[in-house]
Short mmCIF file of C-alpha atoms in Angstrom, two decimals:
data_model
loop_
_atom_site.label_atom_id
_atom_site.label_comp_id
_atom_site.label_asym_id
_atom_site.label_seq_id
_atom_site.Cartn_x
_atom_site.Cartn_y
_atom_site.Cartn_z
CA UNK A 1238 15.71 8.43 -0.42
CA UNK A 1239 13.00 10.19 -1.83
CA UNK A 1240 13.38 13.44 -4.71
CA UNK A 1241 12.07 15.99 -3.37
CA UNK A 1242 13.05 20.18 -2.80
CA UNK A 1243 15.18 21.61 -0.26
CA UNK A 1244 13.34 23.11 1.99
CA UNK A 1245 13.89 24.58 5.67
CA UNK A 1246 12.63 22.75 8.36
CA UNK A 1247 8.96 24.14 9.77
CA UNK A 1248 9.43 27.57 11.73
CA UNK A 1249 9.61 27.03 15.60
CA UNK A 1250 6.47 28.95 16.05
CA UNK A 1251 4.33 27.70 13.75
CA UNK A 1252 0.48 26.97 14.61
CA UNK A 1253 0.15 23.61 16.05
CA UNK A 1254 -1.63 21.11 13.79
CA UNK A 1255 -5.29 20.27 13.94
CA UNK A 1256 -6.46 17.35 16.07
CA UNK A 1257 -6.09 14.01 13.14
CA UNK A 1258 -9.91 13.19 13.38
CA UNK A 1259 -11.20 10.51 15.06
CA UNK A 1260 -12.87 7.42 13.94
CA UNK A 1261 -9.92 6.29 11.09
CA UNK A 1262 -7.91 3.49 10.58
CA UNK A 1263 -5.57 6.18 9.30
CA UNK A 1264 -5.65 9.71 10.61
CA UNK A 1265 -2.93 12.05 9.88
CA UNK A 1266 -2.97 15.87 10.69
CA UNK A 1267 -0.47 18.57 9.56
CA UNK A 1268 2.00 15.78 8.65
CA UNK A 1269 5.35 16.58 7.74
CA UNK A 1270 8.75 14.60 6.92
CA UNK A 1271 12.24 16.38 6.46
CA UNK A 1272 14.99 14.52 5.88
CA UNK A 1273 18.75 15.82 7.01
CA UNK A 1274 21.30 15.12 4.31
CA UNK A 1275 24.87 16.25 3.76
CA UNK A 1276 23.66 18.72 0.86
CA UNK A 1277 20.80 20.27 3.59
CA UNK A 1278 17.37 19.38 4.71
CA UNK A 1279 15.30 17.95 1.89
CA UNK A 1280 11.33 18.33 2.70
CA UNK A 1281 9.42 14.95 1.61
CA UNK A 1282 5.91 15.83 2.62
CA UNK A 1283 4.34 18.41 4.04
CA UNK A 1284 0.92 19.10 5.43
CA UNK A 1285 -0.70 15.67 4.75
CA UNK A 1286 -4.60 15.65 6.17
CA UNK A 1287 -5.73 12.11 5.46
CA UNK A 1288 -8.42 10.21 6.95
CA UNK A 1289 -8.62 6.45 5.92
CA UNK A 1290 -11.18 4.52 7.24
CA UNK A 1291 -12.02 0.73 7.74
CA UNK A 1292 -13.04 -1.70 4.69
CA UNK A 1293 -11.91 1.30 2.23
CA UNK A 1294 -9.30 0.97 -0.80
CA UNK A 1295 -7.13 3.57 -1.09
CA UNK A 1296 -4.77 4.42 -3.66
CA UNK A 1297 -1.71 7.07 -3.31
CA UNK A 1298 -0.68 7.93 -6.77
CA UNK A 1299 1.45 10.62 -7.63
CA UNK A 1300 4.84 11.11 -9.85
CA UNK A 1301 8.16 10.09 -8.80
CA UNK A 1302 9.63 11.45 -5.59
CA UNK A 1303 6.35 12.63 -4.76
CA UNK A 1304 6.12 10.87 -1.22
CA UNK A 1305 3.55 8.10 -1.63
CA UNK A 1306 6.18 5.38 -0.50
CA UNK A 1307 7.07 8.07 2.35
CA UNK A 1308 3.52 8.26 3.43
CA UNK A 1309 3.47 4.53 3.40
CA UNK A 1310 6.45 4.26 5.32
CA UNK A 1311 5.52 6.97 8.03
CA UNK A 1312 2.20 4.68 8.53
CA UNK A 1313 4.33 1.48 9.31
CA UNK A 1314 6.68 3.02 11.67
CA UNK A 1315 9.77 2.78 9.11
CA UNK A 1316 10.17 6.48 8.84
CA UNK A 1317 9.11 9.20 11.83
CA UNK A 1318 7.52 12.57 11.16
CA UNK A 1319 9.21 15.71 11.46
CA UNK A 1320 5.64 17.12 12.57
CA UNK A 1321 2.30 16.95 12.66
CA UNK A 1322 0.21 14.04 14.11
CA UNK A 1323 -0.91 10.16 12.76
CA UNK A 1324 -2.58 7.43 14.54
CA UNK A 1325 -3.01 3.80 13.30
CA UNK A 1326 -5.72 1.96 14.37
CA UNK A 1327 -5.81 4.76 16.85
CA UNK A 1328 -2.47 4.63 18.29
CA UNK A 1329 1.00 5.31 17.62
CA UNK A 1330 2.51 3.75 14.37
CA UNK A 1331 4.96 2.12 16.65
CA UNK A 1332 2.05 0.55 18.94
CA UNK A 1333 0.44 -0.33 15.66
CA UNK A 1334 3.62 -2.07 14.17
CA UNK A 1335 4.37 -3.68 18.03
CA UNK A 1336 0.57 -4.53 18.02
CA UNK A 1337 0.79 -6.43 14.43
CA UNK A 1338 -1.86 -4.06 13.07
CA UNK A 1339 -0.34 -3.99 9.23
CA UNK A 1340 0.80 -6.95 6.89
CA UNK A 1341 3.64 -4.77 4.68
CA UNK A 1342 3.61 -5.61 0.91
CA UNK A 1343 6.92 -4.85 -1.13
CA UNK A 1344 8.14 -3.14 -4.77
CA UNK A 1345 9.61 -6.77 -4.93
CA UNK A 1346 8.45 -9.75 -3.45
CA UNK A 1347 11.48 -10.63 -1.23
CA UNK A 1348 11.10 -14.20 -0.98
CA UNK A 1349 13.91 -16.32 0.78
CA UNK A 1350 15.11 -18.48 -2.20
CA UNK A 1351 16.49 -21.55 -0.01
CA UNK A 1352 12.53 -21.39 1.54
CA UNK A 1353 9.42 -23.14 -0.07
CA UNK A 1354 6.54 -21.00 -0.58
CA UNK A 1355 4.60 -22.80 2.45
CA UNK A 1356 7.98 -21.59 4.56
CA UNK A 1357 8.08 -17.71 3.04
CA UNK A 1358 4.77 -17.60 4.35
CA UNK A 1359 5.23 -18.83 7.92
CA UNK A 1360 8.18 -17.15 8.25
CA UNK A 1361 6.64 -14.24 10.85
CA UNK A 1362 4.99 -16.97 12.30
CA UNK A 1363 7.55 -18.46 13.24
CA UNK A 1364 9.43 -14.91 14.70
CA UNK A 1365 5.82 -14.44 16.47
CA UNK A 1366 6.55 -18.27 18.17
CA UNK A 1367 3.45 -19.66 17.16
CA UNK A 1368 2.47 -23.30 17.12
CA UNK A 1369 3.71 -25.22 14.28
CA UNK A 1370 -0.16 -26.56 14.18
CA UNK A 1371 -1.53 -22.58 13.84
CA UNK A 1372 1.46 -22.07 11.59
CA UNK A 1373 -0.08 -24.88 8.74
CA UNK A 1374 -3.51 -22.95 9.04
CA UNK A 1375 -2.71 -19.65 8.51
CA UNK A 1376 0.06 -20.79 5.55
CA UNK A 1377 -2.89 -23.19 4.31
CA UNK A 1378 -5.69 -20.17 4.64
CA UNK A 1379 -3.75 -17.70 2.95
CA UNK A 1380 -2.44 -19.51 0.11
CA UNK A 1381 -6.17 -20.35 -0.91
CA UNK A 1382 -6.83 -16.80 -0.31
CA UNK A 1383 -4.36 -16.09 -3.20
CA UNK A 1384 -5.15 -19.00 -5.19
CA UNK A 1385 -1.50 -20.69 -4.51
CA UNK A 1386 -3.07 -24.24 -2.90
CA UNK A 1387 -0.77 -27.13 -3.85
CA UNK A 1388 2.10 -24.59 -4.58
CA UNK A 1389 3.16 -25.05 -0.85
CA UNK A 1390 6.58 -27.17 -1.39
CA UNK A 1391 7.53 -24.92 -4.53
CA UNK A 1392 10.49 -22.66 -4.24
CA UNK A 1393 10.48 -18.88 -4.92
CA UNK A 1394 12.21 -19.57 -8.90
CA UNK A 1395 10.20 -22.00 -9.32
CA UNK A 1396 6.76 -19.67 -9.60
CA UNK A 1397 6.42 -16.70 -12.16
CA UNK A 1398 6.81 -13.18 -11.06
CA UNK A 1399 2.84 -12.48 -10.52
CA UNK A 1400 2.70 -16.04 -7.91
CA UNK A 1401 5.60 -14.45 -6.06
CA UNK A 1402 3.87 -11.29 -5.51
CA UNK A 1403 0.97 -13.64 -4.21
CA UNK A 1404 3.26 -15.52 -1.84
CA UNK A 1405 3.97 -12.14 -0.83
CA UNK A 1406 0.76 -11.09 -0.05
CA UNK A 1407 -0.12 -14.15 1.73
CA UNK A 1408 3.15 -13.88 3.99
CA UNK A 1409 1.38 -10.22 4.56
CA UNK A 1410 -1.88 -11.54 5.36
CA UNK A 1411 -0.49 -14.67 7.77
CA UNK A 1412 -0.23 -12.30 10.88
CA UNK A 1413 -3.76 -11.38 10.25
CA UNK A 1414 -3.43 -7.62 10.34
CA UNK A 1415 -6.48 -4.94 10.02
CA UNK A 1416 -4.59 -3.08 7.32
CA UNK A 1417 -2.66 -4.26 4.32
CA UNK A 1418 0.19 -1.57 3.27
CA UNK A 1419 1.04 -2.44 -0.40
CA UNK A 1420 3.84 -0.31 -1.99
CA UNK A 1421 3.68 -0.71 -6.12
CA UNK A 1422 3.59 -4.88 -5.87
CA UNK A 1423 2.63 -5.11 -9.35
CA UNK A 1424 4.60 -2.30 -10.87
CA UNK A 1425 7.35 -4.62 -12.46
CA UNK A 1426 5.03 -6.75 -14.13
CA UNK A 1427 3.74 -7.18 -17.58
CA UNK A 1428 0.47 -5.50 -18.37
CA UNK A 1429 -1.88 -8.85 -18.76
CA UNK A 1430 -0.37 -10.01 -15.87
CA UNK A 1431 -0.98 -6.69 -13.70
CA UNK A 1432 -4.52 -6.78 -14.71
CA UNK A 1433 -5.04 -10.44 -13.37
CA UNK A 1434 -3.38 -9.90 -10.35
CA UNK A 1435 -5.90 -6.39 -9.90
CA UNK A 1436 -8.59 -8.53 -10.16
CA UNK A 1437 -7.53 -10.90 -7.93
CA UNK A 1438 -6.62 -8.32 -5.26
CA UNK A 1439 -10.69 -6.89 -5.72
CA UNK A 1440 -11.20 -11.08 -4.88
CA UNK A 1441 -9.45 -10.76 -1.73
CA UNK A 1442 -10.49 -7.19 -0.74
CA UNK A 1443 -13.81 -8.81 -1.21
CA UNK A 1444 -13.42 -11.83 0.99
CA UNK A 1445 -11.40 -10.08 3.87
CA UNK A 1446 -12.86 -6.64 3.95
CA UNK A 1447 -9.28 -5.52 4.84
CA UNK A 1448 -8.24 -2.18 5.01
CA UNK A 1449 -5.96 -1.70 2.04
CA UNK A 1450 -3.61 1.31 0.97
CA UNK A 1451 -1.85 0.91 -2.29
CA UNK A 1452 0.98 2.80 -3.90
CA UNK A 1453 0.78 3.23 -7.52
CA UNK A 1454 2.21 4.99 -11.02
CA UNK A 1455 -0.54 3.71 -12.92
CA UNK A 1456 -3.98 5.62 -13.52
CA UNK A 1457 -6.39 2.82 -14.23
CA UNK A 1458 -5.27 0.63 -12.16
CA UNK A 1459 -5.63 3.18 -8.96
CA UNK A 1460 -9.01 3.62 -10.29
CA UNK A 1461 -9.39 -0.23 -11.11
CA UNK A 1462 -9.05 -0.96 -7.36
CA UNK A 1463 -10.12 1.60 -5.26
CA UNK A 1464 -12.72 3.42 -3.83
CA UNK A 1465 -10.77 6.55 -2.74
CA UNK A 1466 -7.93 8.07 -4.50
CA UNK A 1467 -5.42 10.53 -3.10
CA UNK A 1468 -3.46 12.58 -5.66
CA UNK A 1469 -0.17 13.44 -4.35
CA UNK A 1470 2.08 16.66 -5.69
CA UNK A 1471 5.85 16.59 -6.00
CA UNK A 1472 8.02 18.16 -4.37
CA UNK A 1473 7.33 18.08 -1.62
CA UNK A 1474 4.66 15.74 -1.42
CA UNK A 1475 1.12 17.42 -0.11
CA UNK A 1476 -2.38 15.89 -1.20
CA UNK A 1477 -4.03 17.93 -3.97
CA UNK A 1478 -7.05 15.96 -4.53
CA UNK A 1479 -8.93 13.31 -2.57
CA UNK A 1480 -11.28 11.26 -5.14
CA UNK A 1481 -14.32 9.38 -3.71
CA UNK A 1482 -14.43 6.66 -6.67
CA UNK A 1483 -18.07 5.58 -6.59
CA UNK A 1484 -17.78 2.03 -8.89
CA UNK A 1485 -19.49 -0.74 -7.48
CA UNK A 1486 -17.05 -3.09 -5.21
CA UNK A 1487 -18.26 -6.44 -7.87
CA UNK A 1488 -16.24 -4.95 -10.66
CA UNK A 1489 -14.40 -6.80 -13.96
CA UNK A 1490 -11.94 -5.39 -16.48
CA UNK A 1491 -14.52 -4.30 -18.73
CA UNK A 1492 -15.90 -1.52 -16.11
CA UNK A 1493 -12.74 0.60 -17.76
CA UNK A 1494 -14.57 1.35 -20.49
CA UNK A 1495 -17.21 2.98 -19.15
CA UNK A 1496 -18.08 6.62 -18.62
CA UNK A 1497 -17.78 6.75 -15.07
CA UNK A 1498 -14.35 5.26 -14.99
CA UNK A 1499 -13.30 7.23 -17.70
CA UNK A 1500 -14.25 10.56 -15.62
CA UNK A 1501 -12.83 9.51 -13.06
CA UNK A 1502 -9.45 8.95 -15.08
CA UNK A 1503 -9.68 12.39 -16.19
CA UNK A 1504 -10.24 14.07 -12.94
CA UNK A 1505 -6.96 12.17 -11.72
CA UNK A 1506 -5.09 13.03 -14.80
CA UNK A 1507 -5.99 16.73 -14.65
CA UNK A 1508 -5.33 16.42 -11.00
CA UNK A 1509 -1.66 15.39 -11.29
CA UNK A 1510 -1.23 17.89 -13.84
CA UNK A 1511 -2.67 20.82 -11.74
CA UNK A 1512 -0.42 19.61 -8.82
CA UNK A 1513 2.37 20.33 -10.70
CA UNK A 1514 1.66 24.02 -10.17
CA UNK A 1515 3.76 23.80 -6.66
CA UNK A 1516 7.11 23.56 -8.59
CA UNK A 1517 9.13 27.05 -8.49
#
């Protein structure tokens, strides 16, 4: 459950929402979420315009209980809106999710232990009945992809934290989905290992041209990887600022140090701040 205000639920006769534009991967359009709990409605987001479109990065960052792992959810089809309109890939979430439109990336890597990595991986493969010859390729593929080849017959405690988060992502990527949905995957890790794994995820972003959104606490890192940035408010969660990041896509560690990162840090950091402003 997501921290967030009581709040009613939205008047009967309140103004329809706007049309969610057209032409996104991603288009949501007076979105709201209430949940009902014994204590009284408790309002997780409210009014969320968001347009995401093809090939782009995007990073939801925002404090606790804000709604960014709402938001992610309402995009998969794990949580409905109380209002307002989305379309994935143009359709319903639940068309997208029945359609295999997203690969879902976890907090935690959730790898069967009693499976090998090469097994984790095929594992929706297998629910989707495919050939055990199309199985090998797409486990094969997509363990290159995240630079796990010849960890195939390893099991999930035998690999380090940051190779299980791979394996994750790979298991993701094996129903070859238009969108990646990634939900803090590196937040538990340690800080040299975060940074390798960002730059490997620019590596991939590279090679697939995926559509990627990407929940995260951190400040450089959502400016690290992305190249748009939606600041989120608590309580409820509404979108305060929408950040075009500008950095060229071929980018190493050192580009942190820069000016232009370094602005772009600020405006995200003032940003959160500001949004604070919606608390009574």
């Amino acid at each position: 459950m997501v921290e967030a205000e009581t709040a009613a639920s939205p008047a009967a006769n309140a103004a329809p929402p706007k049309p969610a534009p057209t032409g996104a991967v991603i288009a949501t359009s007076g979105l709201s979420l209430t949940f009902q709990t014994a204590d009284g409605p408790v309002q997780a987001l409210a009014d969320i315009d968001l347009a995401i479109h093809r090939g782009e990065f995007v990073s939801l960052i925002g404090p606790s209980g804000c709604g960014k792992t709402t938001l992610l959810r309402v995009i998969a089809d794990l949580e409905q809106p109380t209002s307002g309109e989305i379309t994935v890939n143009g359709v319903s979430p639940d068309a997208a999710r029945r359609e295999r439109s997203y690969g879902y990336v976890f907090q935690a890597a959730a790898l069967y232990p009693w499976r090998t990595i090469a097994k984790n991986v095929a594992l929706p493969l297998e629910i989707m009945g495919l050939p055990k010859a199309e199985q090998q390729k797409r486990v094969k593929k997509n363990l290159d992809l995240v630079n796990l080849a010849g960890f195939e017959r390893k099991f999930p405690w035998q690999l380090s934290g940051g190779m299980q988060q791979r394996a994750s992502i790979a298991r993701a990527l094996a129903v070859e989905p238009d969108l990646l949905l990634m939900d803090e995957p590196f937040g538990a890790l340690d800080e040299i290992v975060r940074d390798h794994l960002n730059e490997q995820l620019l590596q991939l972003w590279a090679k697939t041209n995926k559509t990627i959104v990407f929940v995260t606490h951190s400040i450089p890192e959502a400016v690290f990887l992305s190249s748009k940035i939606v600041v989120m408010s608590p309580r409820p969660g509404r979108i305060y600022d929408v950040i075009d990041c500008g950095l060229p896509r071929d980018r190493g560690l050192d580009i942190r140090e820069t000016p232009e990162f370094l602005a772009i840090a600020h405006r995200v950091r003032e940003g959160l701040r500001a949004g604070h402003s919606y608390e009574d």
